[in-house]
Amino acid sequence: MRSRPSVRSRATFLAAAACILLPLPASQIHAAANGARPAPAATAPEDGQWTMPSKDYASTRYSGLDQINRQNVARLKLTLSWDTGSRKGQEAPPLVVGSTMYLTMPFPNNIIAIDLAAKPRPAVKWVFRPNPRPMSQGVACCDVVNRGAVYANGRLFFNTLDGQVIALDAASGKAVWRTQVGNIMKGETITMSPLVAEGKVIVGDSGGEFGVRGWLMALDAASGKVAWKAFHTGPDKDVLIGPDFHPYYAADRGKDLGVHSWPADAWKIGGGTAWGWVSYDPQLKMIFYGTGNPGPWNPEQRPGDNKWTTGVFARDIATGRARWFYQSTPHDLYDHDDINEQILLDMPVRGQMRQVLVRPARNGYLYVIDRKSGQVYSADPYGYINSASGVDLRTGRLIPVPSKAPQEGRVVRNIGPTASGAKDWNPGAFSPRTGLIYLPHENLCMDEGVMEANYISGTPYLGADAKMYAGPGGNRGFLTAWDPVRRKAAWKIREDLPLWSPALATGGDVVFYGTMDGWFKAIDALTGKLLWRAKLDSGIIGQPITYRGPDGRQYVALVSGVGGWAGAIVSGPLDPGDPSAALGFVNAVRDLPKRTQAGGRLYVFALPR
Amino acid sequence: MSSPCRASLILLAFILLAGCDREKRGMTHEPKPETMAFVPSGDPRASDYENNAFQMSQGQRLFMWMNCVGCHAHGGGGMGPPLMDDKWRYGGRMEDIVYTILNGRPNGMPPFKGRLTEQQAWQLASYVRSLSAQPRQDVLYSRSDEMSITEPATLKERNAIMNEPPAPGHGPGK
């Protein structure tokens, strides 16, 4: 954690840097004071829309709109509020395309189109109800969430909990095609938001807690036909590993490692799902994404590195062929799914400009990795870690702390980070004006005991009990402003509750995020100072966005609705009498039911006219 | 006294002292009575399983082995609903729970028919009912199979069951 004086001096420096940048039009991407900028090919000029959850292929979650800025954000007022009727965890963002807003709901995954230009006030245009099978709720590991639809070329693409990929005509709300890709009888669900690029819809499965065999696939955006499918365990031909696969580290080279790094046949039920975020570099024609935890959680049942779980893949978007892989957590001990976001930046590394991806991993390290080679330039702790002592940059290997390794027959106390990681799925935002990444994350530790798990198809395959609680300092969350070039936090904001909502950065140098007890906050992107906040009906785990409305004004929008793994105690509701409920998360947020309630409401804010 | 002897005595004392320092574990469980009208079971098998310590402890083992714990945790719930609270979605009588276990329910409970014998399903149901603090004290298992993060069931305060006749139209949740 940074001391106060350095925060102030850093703030002054950044403020000065921002003053120099201010005269430039917000839509143009320039390198920030620290030299970092989003990958140019992976961003587009600001058009005032929000067409995909991550905003752009570089996954910046940055909008150049600057009508709302650090001087006037304190005057932000509610302009629209509408109950969606949902009472489950709302992790999906609103999308805004032209004058229409699209909402993606948790199970039963309805899509709602709202005409923002309707008079006298915005009105529902159409609702699409995919009616996924109710049985899928029983194999959804952590509440029945969905992370959002994507708009591209007049169509909306989204996934349903019961494993369908659906394309809608955005104007009429009619289905163009629907393809069943997941099998809930095996425990495969889909919660992730697809990535749509080069005529492909990229989709991965959830179910790492059910012993599924994880995969990522590409569907043809026009027809819905499967173009390629890559598994994350098993023989090379299934993983789409061939002659053009060149991992940087020796540990990731060899034939059929997806078979040989497992006990016999364990790879068939080994997890390694892809339920998080995919970034795309149109210049390299490569996608980047992470793979989930190996199954079962009990590591003693799967000696070996368990490839290709808990690592990051680079693949050719057209063919799916793997280009490189880096396993950030070989032989995962704690459910450290590696599915978090990768922000594509061009920035100086040891004095030389590099094309990198920045990933704050669940294991607590923030990795800077070369996009072309897969070389790890740095791996620095951005949260509290006592389960590993570092990353060996020569071999790329995480160095675990043996005393924190779970073993059958004993309970290991005080493990940091928890199974949910120093940060879970909720992505940070990168501002090209400050050069900082704004990371909403957790500060939790856990006790864990493991026991032998039986594989029964369609039931959880875990073999672990956990109990989470506040980490060092007693606060359960942080908003960390991370400088990827200087490799340290510029400043941190302590949050009482774990942060489960993504961040949004804007050209007005304001950063927005929400808390699980329902505070929607705006902070100064330079200093972290709280500039504005509003209390919403339900806790926030959703993705805030900003857009230019049909009237030319800038709006900030978000859907409330506490839930997800962290908020399941409220959306379940679950019983805090059992600390192991929700895989141990309930114990960390026992106070949440008293501080918020289940809900689901769209909120839109703007400056007064 | 020779010095090895003294050393071993000191070592023995140290071991004994260390043994006294038992880990402290917070007691968090507050059992709840069923607040809805309790409908006595109409199946004669129910009391055989509910009032038998062996059957209940077998159910406790099956609860872990069959991965019930993965969804319902140790009663607090997760992917599945809590079993230690006062709500039953599909009825809380022994035969309702057995039916749920064997045939599944439409909102996510998978069927275990073919994976469990009927006898095992009754054993499981007996344990499931014990989570909401209904059974006789002398039948309860004295220790948990889990990671010792909840207190032993025998130490829990038992609350009286609300034993009122069912409201009209109220029946089993099948």
PDB file of C-alpha atoms in Angstrom, chain A residues 289-551:
ATOM      1  CA  TYR A 289      -8.064 -15.341 -23.164  1.00  0.00           C
ATOM      2  CA  GLY A 290      -7.537 -17.273 -19.966  1.00  0.00           C
ATOM      3  CA  THR A 291      -8.532 -20.788 -18.911  1.00  0.00           C
ATOM      4  CA  GLY A 292     -10.285 -21.743 -15.681  1.00  0.00           C
ATOM      5  CA  ASN A 293      -9.386 -23.930 -12.748  1.00  0.00           C
ATOM      6  CA  PRO A 294      -8.580 -27.622 -13.028  1.00  0.00           C
ATOM      7  CA  GLY A 295     -11.064 -30.016 -11.454  1.00  0.00           C
ATOM      8  CA  PRO A 296     -11.533 -31.103  -8.790  1.00  0.00           C
ATOM      9  CA  TRP A 297     -10.501 -28.297  -6.435  1.00  0.00           C
ATOM     10  CA  ASN A 298      -8.712 -30.908  -4.308  1.00  0.00           C
ATOM     11  CA  PRO A 299      -5.207 -30.758  -5.868  1.00  0.00           C
ATOM     12  CA  GLU A 300      -4.105 -34.099  -4.413  1.00  0.00           C
ATOM     13  CA  GLN A 301      -6.360 -35.919  -6.874  1.00  0.00           C
ATOM     14  CA  ARG A 302      -4.552 -34.484  -9.892  1.00  0.00           C
ATOM     15  CA  PRO A 303      -0.741 -34.466  -9.488  1.00  0.00           C
ATOM     16  CA  GLY A 304       0.976 -32.710 -12.394  1.00  0.00           C
ATOM     17  CA  ASP A 305       0.801 -29.314 -14.067  1.00  0.00           C
ATOM     18  CA  ASN A 306      -2.758 -29.970 -15.327  1.00  0.00           C
ATOM     19  CA  LYS A 307      -2.370 -28.338 -18.717  1.00  0.00           C
ATOM     20  CA  TRP A 308      -3.928 -26.312 -20.218  1.00  0.00           C
ATOM     21  CA  THR A 309      -5.821 -25.025 -17.208  1.00  0.00           C
ATOM     22  CA  THR A 310      -5.233 -21.733 -15.339  1.00  0.00           C
ATOM     23  CA  GLY A 311      -3.216 -20.013 -18.036  1.00  0.00           C
ATOM     24  CA  VAL A 312      -3.522 -17.703 -21.008  1.00  0.00           C
ATOM     25  CA  PHE A 313      -3.842 -18.755 -24.644  1.00  0.00           C
ATOM     26  CA  ALA A 314      -3.103 -16.769 -27.790  1.00  0.00           C
ATOM     27  CA  ARG A 315      -4.940 -18.189 -30.800  1.00  0.00           C
ATOM     28  CA  ASP A 316      -5.402 -17.360 -34.430  1.00  0.00           C
ATOM     29  CA  ILE A 317      -8.961 -16.107 -34.751  1.00  0.00           C
ATOM     30  CA  ALA A 318      -9.605 -17.659 -38.164  1.00  0.00           C
ATOM     31  CA  THR A 319      -8.484 -21.200 -37.379  1.00  0.00           C
ATOM     32  CA  GLY A 320      -8.340 -21.376 -33.603  1.00  0.00           C
ATOM     33  CA  ARG A 321      -4.776 -22.708 -33.814  1.00  0.00           C
ATOM     34  CA  ALA A 322      -2.842 -22.001 -30.615  1.00  0.00           C
ATOM     35  CA  ARG A 323       0.081 -19.595 -31.051  1.00  0.00           C
ATOM     36  CA  TRP A 324       1.376 -19.556 -27.506  1.00  0.00           C
ATOM     37  CA  PHE A 325       0.322 -20.426 -23.969  1.00  0.00           C
ATOM     38  CA  TYR A 326       1.526 -19.301 -20.598  1.00  0.00           C
ATOM     39  CA  GLN A 327       0.458 -21.174 -17.477  1.00  0.00           C
ATOM     40  CA  SER A 328       0.334 -18.598 -14.710  1.00  0.00           C
ATOM     41  CA  THR A 329      -0.761 -21.159 -12.116  1.00  0.00           C
ATOM     42  CA  PRO A 330       0.552 -24.669 -12.891  1.00  0.00           C
ATOM     43  CA  HIS A 331      -1.179 -27.318 -10.759  1.00  0.00           C
ATOM     44  CA  ASP A 332      -3.627 -24.818  -9.301  1.00  0.00           C
ATOM     45  CA  LEU A 333      -4.151 -25.323  -5.581  1.00  0.00           C
ATOM     46  CA  TYR A 334      -6.933 -22.848  -4.843  1.00  0.00           C
ATOM     47  CA  ASP A 335      -9.430 -22.530  -7.709  1.00  0.00           C
ATOM     48  CA  HIS A 336      -7.420 -19.659  -9.182  1.00  0.00           C
ATOM     49  CA  ASP A 337      -9.301 -19.604 -12.504  1.00  0.00           C
ATOM     50  CA  ASP A 338      -7.243 -17.535 -14.877  1.00  0.00           C
ATOM     51  CA  ILE A 339     -10.191 -16.080 -16.773  1.00  0.00           C
ATOM     52  CA  ASN A 340      -9.726 -12.413 -15.868  1.00  0.00           C
ATOM     53  CA  GLU A 341      -9.448  -9.672 -18.467  1.00  0.00           C
ATOM     54  CA  GLN A 342      -6.429  -8.941 -20.641  1.00  0.00           C
ATOM     55  CA  ILE A 343      -5.987  -5.273 -21.479  1.00  0.00           C
ATOM     56  CA  LEU A 344      -4.024  -4.842 -24.711  1.00  0.00           C
ATOM     57  CA  LEU A 345      -1.518  -1.992 -24.387  1.00  0.00           C
ATOM     58  CA  ASP A 346       1.493  -0.696 -26.222  1.00  0.00           C
ATOM     59  CA  MET A 347       3.887   0.601 -23.591  1.00  0.00           C
ATOM     60  CA  PRO A 348       7.537   0.954 -22.682  1.00  0.00           C
ATOM     61  CA  VAL A 349       9.048  -2.055 -20.942  1.00  0.00           C
ATOM     62  CA  ARG A 350      12.554  -1.439 -19.636  1.00  0.00           C
ATOM     63  CA  GLY A 351      12.857   1.481 -22.016  1.00  0.00           C
ATOM     64  CA  GLN A 352      11.580  -0.225 -25.149  1.00  0.00           C
ATOM     65  CA  MET A 353       8.069   0.009 -26.616  1.00  0.00           C
ATOM     66  CA  ARG A 354       6.351  -3.371 -26.480  1.00  0.00           C
ATOM     67  CA  GLN A 355       3.017  -4.785 -27.554  1.00  0.00           C
ATOM     68  CA  VAL A 356       1.759  -6.320 -24.350  1.00  0.00           C
ATOM     69  CA  LEU A 357      -1.304  -7.622 -22.620  1.00  0.00           C
ATOM     70  CA  VAL A 358      -1.837  -6.753 -18.992  1.00  0.00           C
ATOM     71  CA  ARG A 359      -3.684  -9.263 -16.834  1.00  0.00           C
ATOM     72  CA  PRO A 360      -4.485  -8.958 -13.164  1.00  0.00           C
ATOM     73  CA  ALA A 361      -4.704 -12.680 -12.405  1.00  0.00           C
ATOM     74  CA  ARG A 362      -6.737 -14.402  -9.720  1.00  0.00           C
ATOM     75  CA  ASN A 363      -3.493 -15.546  -8.058  1.00  0.00           C
ATOM     76  CA  GLY A 364      -2.735 -11.935  -7.081  1.00  0.00           C
ATOM     77  CA  TYR A 365      -0.045 -11.118  -9.639  1.00  0.00           C
ATOM     78  CA  LEU A 366      -0.463  -8.567 -12.380  1.00  0.00           C
ATOM     79  CA  TYR A 367       1.239  -9.926 -15.462  1.00  0.00           C
ATOM     80  CA  VAL A 368       2.668  -7.920 -18.336  1.00  0.00           C
ATOM     81  CA  ILE A 369       3.057 -10.362 -21.234  1.00  0.00           C
ATOM     82  CA  ASP A 370       4.297  -9.831 -24.776  1.00  0.00           C
ATOM     83  CA  ARG A 371       1.391 -10.308 -27.177  1.00  0.00           C
ATOM     84  CA  LYS A 372       3.487 -11.870 -29.918  1.00  0.00           C
ATOM     85  CA  SER A 373       5.833 -14.144 -27.963  1.00  0.00           C
ATOM     86  CA  GLY A 374       4.081 -14.877 -24.667  1.00  0.00           C
ATOM     87  CA  GLN A 375       7.124 -13.720 -22.703  1.00  0.00           C
ATOM     88  CA  VAL A 376       6.309 -12.466 -19.209  1.00  0.00           C
ATOM     89  CA  TYR A 377       7.991  -9.083 -18.702  1.00  0.00           C
ATOM     90  CA  SER A 378       6.799  -8.662 -15.153  1.00  0.00           C
ATOM     91  CA  ALA A 379       4.517 -10.199 -12.543  1.00  0.00           C
ATOM     92  CA  ASP A 380       3.891  -7.967  -9.554  1.00  0.00           C
ATOM     93  CA  PRO A 381       1.524  -8.508  -6.612  1.00  0.00           C
ATOM     94  CA  TYR A 382      -1.382  -6.067  -6.741  1.00  0.00           C
ATOM     95  CA  GLY A 383      -3.130  -7.650  -3.740  1.00  0.00           C
ATOM     96  CA  TYR A 384      -2.210  -9.592  -0.619  1.00  0.00           C
ATOM     97  CA  ILE A 385      -0.475 -12.916  -1.383  1.00  0.00           C
ATOM     98  CA  ASN A 386       0.899 -15.426   1.107  1.00  0.00           C
ATOM     99  CA  SER A 387       0.303 -18.581  -0.950  1.00  0.00           C
ATOM    100  CA  ALA A 388       3.130 -17.799  -3.386  1.00  0.00           C
ATOM    101  CA  SER A 389       6.444 -16.033  -2.962  1.00  0.00           C
ATOM    102  CA  GLY A 390       6.812 -14.743  -6.498  1.00  0.00           C
ATOM    103  CA  VAL A 391       7.102 -15.603 -10.169  1.00  0.00           C
ATOM    104  CA  ASP A 392      10.401 -16.819 -11.598  1.00  0.00           C
ATOM    105  CA  LEU A 393      10.730 -14.791 -14.786  1.00  0.00           C
ATOM    106  CA  ARG A 394      13.393 -17.128 -16.163  1.00  0.00           C
ATOM    107  CA  THR A 395      11.098 -20.133 -16.178  1.00  0.00           C
ATOM    108  CA  GLY A 396       7.828 -18.219 -15.949  1.00  0.00           C
ATOM    109  CA  ARG A 397       6.872 -20.377 -12.997  1.00  0.00           C
ATOM    110  CA  LEU A 398       4.828 -19.372  -9.978  1.00  0.00           C
ATOM    111  CA  ILE A 399       6.641 -20.179  -6.716  1.00  0.00           C
ATOM    112  CA  PRO A 400       4.099 -21.621  -4.247  1.00  0.00           C
ATOM    113  CA  VAL A 401       4.542 -21.500  -0.473  1.00  0.00           C
ATOM    114  CA  PRO A 402       4.503 -25.183   0.623  1.00  0.00           C
ATOM    115  CA  SER A 403       2.952 -24.549   4.054  1.00  0.00           C
ATOM    116  CA  LYS A 404      -0.145 -23.101   2.363  1.00  0.00           C
ATOM    117  CA  ALA A 405      -0.744 -26.129   0.148  1.00  0.00           C
ATOM    118  CA  PRO A 406      -4.050 -27.869   0.920  1.00  0.00           C
ATOM    119  CA  GLN A 407      -3.681 -31.486   2.020  1.00  0.00           C
ATOM    120  CA  GLU A 408      -6.251 -34.112   2.849  1.00  0.00           C
ATOM    121  CA  GLY A 409      -6.655 -34.508   6.570  1.00  0.00           C
ATOM    122  CA  ARG A 410      -5.705 -31.014   7.659  1.00  0.00           C
ATOM    123  CA  VAL A 411      -7.191 -27.577   7.426  1.00  0.00           C
ATOM    124  CA  VAL A 412      -4.896 -24.882   6.086  1.00  0.00           C
ATOM    125  CA  ARG A 413      -5.596 -21.532   7.719  1.00  0.00           C
ATOM    126  CA  ASN A 414      -5.175 -18.011   6.453  1.00  0.00           C
ATOM    127  CA  ILE A 415      -4.577 -18.520   2.732  1.00  0.00           C
ATOM    128  CA  GLY A 416      -4.366 -15.376   0.616  1.00  0.00           C
ATOM    129  CA  PRO A 417      -5.730 -14.804  -1.913  1.00  0.00           C
ATOM    130  CA  THR A 418      -8.926 -16.839  -1.600  1.00  0.00           C
ATOM    131  CA  ALA A 419     -10.481 -19.145  -4.171  1.00  0.00           C
ATOM    132  CA  SER A 420     -12.163 -16.064  -5.614  1.00  0.00           C
ATOM    133  CA  GLY A 421      -8.728 -14.543  -6.056  1.00  0.00           C
ATOM    134  CA  ALA A 422      -7.201 -11.152  -5.372  1.00  0.00           C
ATOM    135  CA  LYS A 423      -9.556 -10.157  -8.156  1.00  0.00           C
ATOM    136  CA  ASP A 424     -12.297 -12.183  -9.757  1.00  0.00           C
ATOM    137  CA  TRP A 425     -14.066 -11.741 -13.118  1.00  0.00           C
ATOM    138  CA  ASN A 426     -14.900  -8.034 -12.722  1.00  0.00           C
ATOM    139  CA  PRO A 427     -12.551  -6.192 -15.063  1.00  0.00           C
ATOM    140  CA  GLY A 428     -10.592  -3.043 -14.513  1.00  0.00           C
ATOM    141  CA  ALA A 429     -10.535  -0.031 -16.847  1.00  0.00           C
ATOM    142  CA  PHE A 430      -7.569   1.637 -18.512  1.00  0.00           C
ATOM    143  CA  SER A 431      -7.463   5.370 -19.123  1.00  0.00           C
ATOM    144  CA  PRO A 432      -5.087   6.481 -21.888  1.00  0.00           C
ATOM    145  CA  ARG A 433      -5.139   9.945 -20.275  1.00  0.00           C
ATOM    146  CA  THR A 434      -3.663   8.852 -16.945  1.00  0.00           C
ATOM    147  CA  GLY A 435      -1.978   5.639 -18.086  1.00  0.00           C
ATOM    148  CA  LEU A 436      -3.464   3.915 -15.061  1.00  0.00           C
ATOM    149  CA  ILE A 437      -5.509   0.726 -14.798  1.00  0.00           C
ATOM    150  CA  TYR A 438      -8.355   1.002 -12.295  1.00  0.00           C
ATOM    151  CA  LEU A 439      -8.766  -2.388 -10.670  1.00  0.00           C
ATOM    152  CA  PRO A 440     -11.759  -3.175  -8.471  1.00  0.00           C
ATOM    153  CA  HIS A 441     -10.744  -6.169  -6.392  1.00  0.00           C
ATOM    154  CA  GLU A 442     -10.917  -8.133  -3.163  1.00  0.00           C
ATOM    155  CA  ASN A 443      -8.899  -8.368   0.006  1.00  0.00           C
ATOM    156  CA  LEU A 444      -9.880 -11.708   1.502  1.00  0.00           C
ATOM    157  CA  CYS A 445      -8.225 -14.743   3.037  1.00  0.00           C
ATOM    158  CA  MET A 446      -9.581 -18.240   3.590  1.00  0.00           C
ATOM    159  CA  ASP A 447      -9.309 -21.492   5.478  1.00  0.00           C
ATOM    160  CA  GLU A 448      -9.488 -24.542   3.290  1.00  0.00           C
ATOM    161  CA  GLY A 449      -9.753 -28.272   3.874  1.00  0.00           C
ATOM    162  CA  VAL A 450      -9.712 -30.797   1.061  1.00  0.00           C
ATOM    163  CA  MET A 451     -11.094 -34.310   0.842  1.00  0.00           C
ATOM    164  CA  GLU A 452     -11.525 -36.870  -1.909  1.00  0.00           C
ATOM    165  CA  ALA A 453     -14.186 -35.897  -4.438  1.00  0.00           C
ATOM    166  CA  ASN A 454     -16.231 -38.431  -6.376  1.00  0.00           C
ATOM    167  CA  TYR A 455     -16.988 -37.666  -9.985  1.00  0.00           C
ATOM    168  CA  ILE A 456     -20.722 -37.955 -10.624  1.00  0.00           C
ATOM    169  CA  SER A 457     -21.763 -36.463 -13.955  1.00  0.00           C
ATOM    170  CA  GLY A 458     -23.814 -33.289 -13.526  1.00  0.00           C
ATOM    171  CA  THR A 459     -22.940 -32.801  -9.853  1.00  0.00           C
ATOM    172  CA  PRO A 460     -20.192 -30.673  -8.283  1.00  0.00           C
ATOM    173  CA  TYR A 461     -16.667 -32.073  -8.452  1.00  0.00           C
ATOM    174  CA  LEU A 462     -14.890 -30.135  -5.729  1.00  0.00           C
ATOM    175  CA  GLY A 463     -13.516 -32.015  -2.732  1.00  0.00           C
ATOM    176  CA  ALA A 464     -12.943 -28.833  -0.773  1.00  0.00           C
ATOM    177  CA  ASP A 465     -14.479 -26.835   2.035  1.00  0.00           C
ATOM    178  CA  ALA A 466     -13.594 -23.197   2.402  1.00  0.00           C
ATOM    179  CA  LYS A 467     -14.362 -20.319   4.679  1.00  0.00           C
ATOM    180  CA  MET A 468     -13.427 -16.773   3.696  1.00  0.00           C
ATOM    181  CA  TYR A 469     -12.914 -13.630   5.761  1.00  0.00           C
ATOM    182  CA  ALA A 470     -11.380 -10.165   5.550  1.00  0.00           C
ATOM    183  CA  GLY A 471      -7.695  -9.988   4.672  1.00  0.00           C
ATOM    184  CA  PRO A 472      -4.983  -7.857   6.318  1.00  0.00           C
ATOM    185  CA  GLY A 473      -6.295  -4.449   7.357  1.00  0.00           C
ATOM    186  CA  GLY A 474      -9.851  -5.654   7.831  1.00  0.00           C
ATOM    187  CA  ASN A 475     -11.255  -4.059   4.660  1.00  0.00           C
ATOM    188  CA  ARG A 476     -12.563  -6.630   2.237  1.00  0.00           C
ATOM    189  CA  GLY A 477     -12.022  -4.716  -0.997  1.00  0.00           C
ATOM    190  CA  PHE A 478      -9.791  -2.275  -2.830  1.00  0.00           C
ATOM    191  CA  LEU A 479      -9.972  -0.040  -5.843  1.00  0.00           C
ATOM    192  CA  THR A 480      -6.352   0.032  -6.961  1.00  0.00           C
ATOM    193  CA  ALA A 481      -5.032   2.499  -9.539  1.00  0.00           C
ATOM    194  CA  TRP A 482      -2.170   0.539 -11.044  1.00  0.00           C
ATOM    195  CA  ASP A 483       0.625   2.034 -13.116  1.00  0.00           C
ATOM    196  CA  PRO A 484       1.613  -0.788 -15.507  1.00  0.00           C
ATOM    197  CA  VAL A 485       4.794   0.976 -16.635  1.00  0.00           C
ATOM    198  CA  ARG A 486       6.134   1.854 -13.184  1.00  0.00           C
ATOM    199  CA  ARG A 487       4.828  -1.529 -11.957  1.00  0.00           C
ATOM    200  CA  LYS A 488       3.218  -0.247  -8.788  1.00  0.00           C
ATOM    201  CA  ALA A 489       0.003   1.142  -7.385  1.00  0.00           C
ATOM    202  CA  ALA A 490      -0.364   4.899  -7.796  1.00  0.00           C
ATOM    203  CA  TRP A 491      -2.974   4.858  -5.038  1.00  0.00           C
ATOM    204  CA  LYS A 492      -5.561   2.600  -3.461  1.00  0.00           C
ATOM    205  CA  ILE A 493      -9.037   3.142  -2.077  1.00  0.00           C
ATOM    206  CA  ARG A 494     -10.040   0.899   0.807  1.00  0.00           C
ATOM    207  CA  GLU A 495     -13.511  -0.548   0.441  1.00  0.00           C
ATOM    208  CA  ASP A 496     -15.296  -2.280   3.278  1.00  0.00           C
ATOM    209  CA  LEU A 497     -16.929  -4.910   1.048  1.00  0.00           C
ATOM    210  CA  PRO A 498     -15.267  -6.982  -1.678  1.00  0.00           C
ATOM    211  CA  LEU A 499     -15.610  -5.199  -5.041  1.00  0.00           C
ATOM    212  CA  TRP A 500     -17.517  -7.332  -7.545  1.00  0.00           C
ATOM    213  CA  SER A 501     -18.382  -4.612 -10.095  1.00  0.00           C
ATOM    214  CA  PRO A 502     -16.144  -3.656 -13.008  1.00  0.00           C
ATOM    215  CA  ALA A 503     -14.778  -0.130 -13.435  1.00  0.00           C
ATOM    216  CA  LEU A 504     -15.449   2.478 -16.124  1.00  0.00           C
ATOM    217  CA  ALA A 505     -12.960   5.233 -17.054  1.00  0.00           C
ATOM    218  CA  THR A 506     -13.891   8.312 -19.062  1.00  0.00           C
ATOM    219  CA  GLY A 507     -12.343  11.167 -21.009  1.00  0.00           C
ATOM    220  CA  GLY A 508     -13.572  13.493 -18.265  1.00  0.00           C
ATOM    221  CA  ASP A 509     -11.057  11.833 -15.931  1.00  0.00           C
ATOM    222  CA  VAL A 510     -13.756  10.227 -13.856  1.00  0.00           C
ATOM    223  CA  VAL A 511     -13.763   6.558 -12.843  1.00  0.00           C
ATOM    224  CA  PHE A 512     -17.048   4.865 -11.923  1.00  0.00           C
ATOM    225  CA  TYR A 513     -17.589   1.678  -9.937  1.00  0.00           C
ATOM    226  CA  GLY A 514     -20.139   0.190  -7.566  1.00  0.00           C
ATOM    227  CA  THR A 515     -20.159  -1.576  -4.226  1.00  0.00           C
ATOM    228  CA  MET A 516     -22.135  -4.615  -3.133  1.00  0.00           C
ATOM    229  CA  ASP A 517     -24.165  -2.545  -0.671  1.00  0.00           C
ATOM    230  CA  GLY A 518     -25.420  -0.378  -3.529  1.00  0.00           C
ATOM    231  CA  TRP A 519     -23.197   2.708  -3.640  1.00  0.00           C
ATOM    232  CA  PHE A 520     -22.461   3.841  -7.181  1.00  0.00           C
ATOM    233  CA  LYS A 521     -19.343   5.986  -6.989  1.00  0.00           C
ATOM    234  CA  ALA A 522     -17.478   8.465  -9.157  1.00  0.00           C
ATOM    235  CA  ILE A 523     -13.868   9.138  -8.279  1.00  0.00           C
ATOM    236  CA  ASP A 524     -11.172  11.417  -9.636  1.00  0.00           C
ATOM    237  CA  ALA A 525      -9.069   9.394 -12.093  1.00  0.00           C
ATOM    238  CA  LEU A 526      -5.982  11.306 -11.049  1.00  0.00           C
ATOM    239  CA  THR A 527      -6.209  11.214  -7.279  1.00  0.00           C
ATOM    240  CA  GLY A 528      -8.910   8.713  -6.334  1.00  0.00           C
ATOM    241  CA  LYS A 529     -10.868  11.401  -4.501  1.00  0.00           C
ATOM    242  CA  LEU A 530     -14.563  10.555  -4.144  1.00  0.00           C
ATOM    243  CA  LEU A 531     -16.459  13.117  -6.247  1.00  0.00           C
ATOM    244  CA  TRP A 532     -20.019  11.785  -6.224  1.00  0.00           C
ATOM    245  CA  ARG A 533     -22.030   8.804  -5.093  1.00  0.00           C
ATOM    246  CA  ALA A 534     -25.592   7.512  -5.160  1.00  0.00           C
ATOM    247  CA  LYS A 535     -27.243   4.721  -3.189  1.00  0.00           C
ATOM    248  CA  LEU A 536     -29.119   2.253  -5.387  1.00  0.00           C
ATOM    249  CA  ASP A 537     -31.934  -0.118  -4.442  1.00  0.00           C
ATOM    250  CA  SER A 538     -29.745  -3.206  -4.612  1.00  0.00           C
ATOM    251  CA  GLY A 539     -26.050  -3.969  -4.480  1.00  0.00           C
ATOM    252  CA  ILE A 540     -23.886  -3.432  -7.558  1.00  0.00           C
ATOM    253  CA  ILE A 541     -21.966  -6.171  -9.346  1.00  0.00           C
ATOM    254  CA  GLY A 542     -22.818  -4.894 -12.838  1.00  0.00           C
ATOM    255  CA  GLN A 543     -20.763  -3.158 -15.484  1.00  0.00           C
ATOM    256  CA  PRO A 544     -21.160   0.633 -15.642  1.00  0.00           C
ATOM    257  CA  ILE A 545     -21.094   2.244 -19.088  1.00  0.00           C
ATOM    258  CA  THR A 546     -21.362   5.726 -20.544  1.00  0.00           C
ATOM    259  CA  TYR A 547     -22.858   6.904 -23.829  1.00  0.00           C
ATOM    260  CA  ARG A 548     -24.020   9.923 -25.809  1.00  0.00           C
ATOM    261  CA  GLY A 549     -27.813  10.004 -25.846  1.00  0.00           C
ATOM    262  CA  PRO A 550     -30.026  10.949 -28.803  1.00  0.00           C
ATOM    263  CA  ASP A 551     -30.121  14.469 -27.342  1.00  0.00           C
TER     264      ASP A 551
END
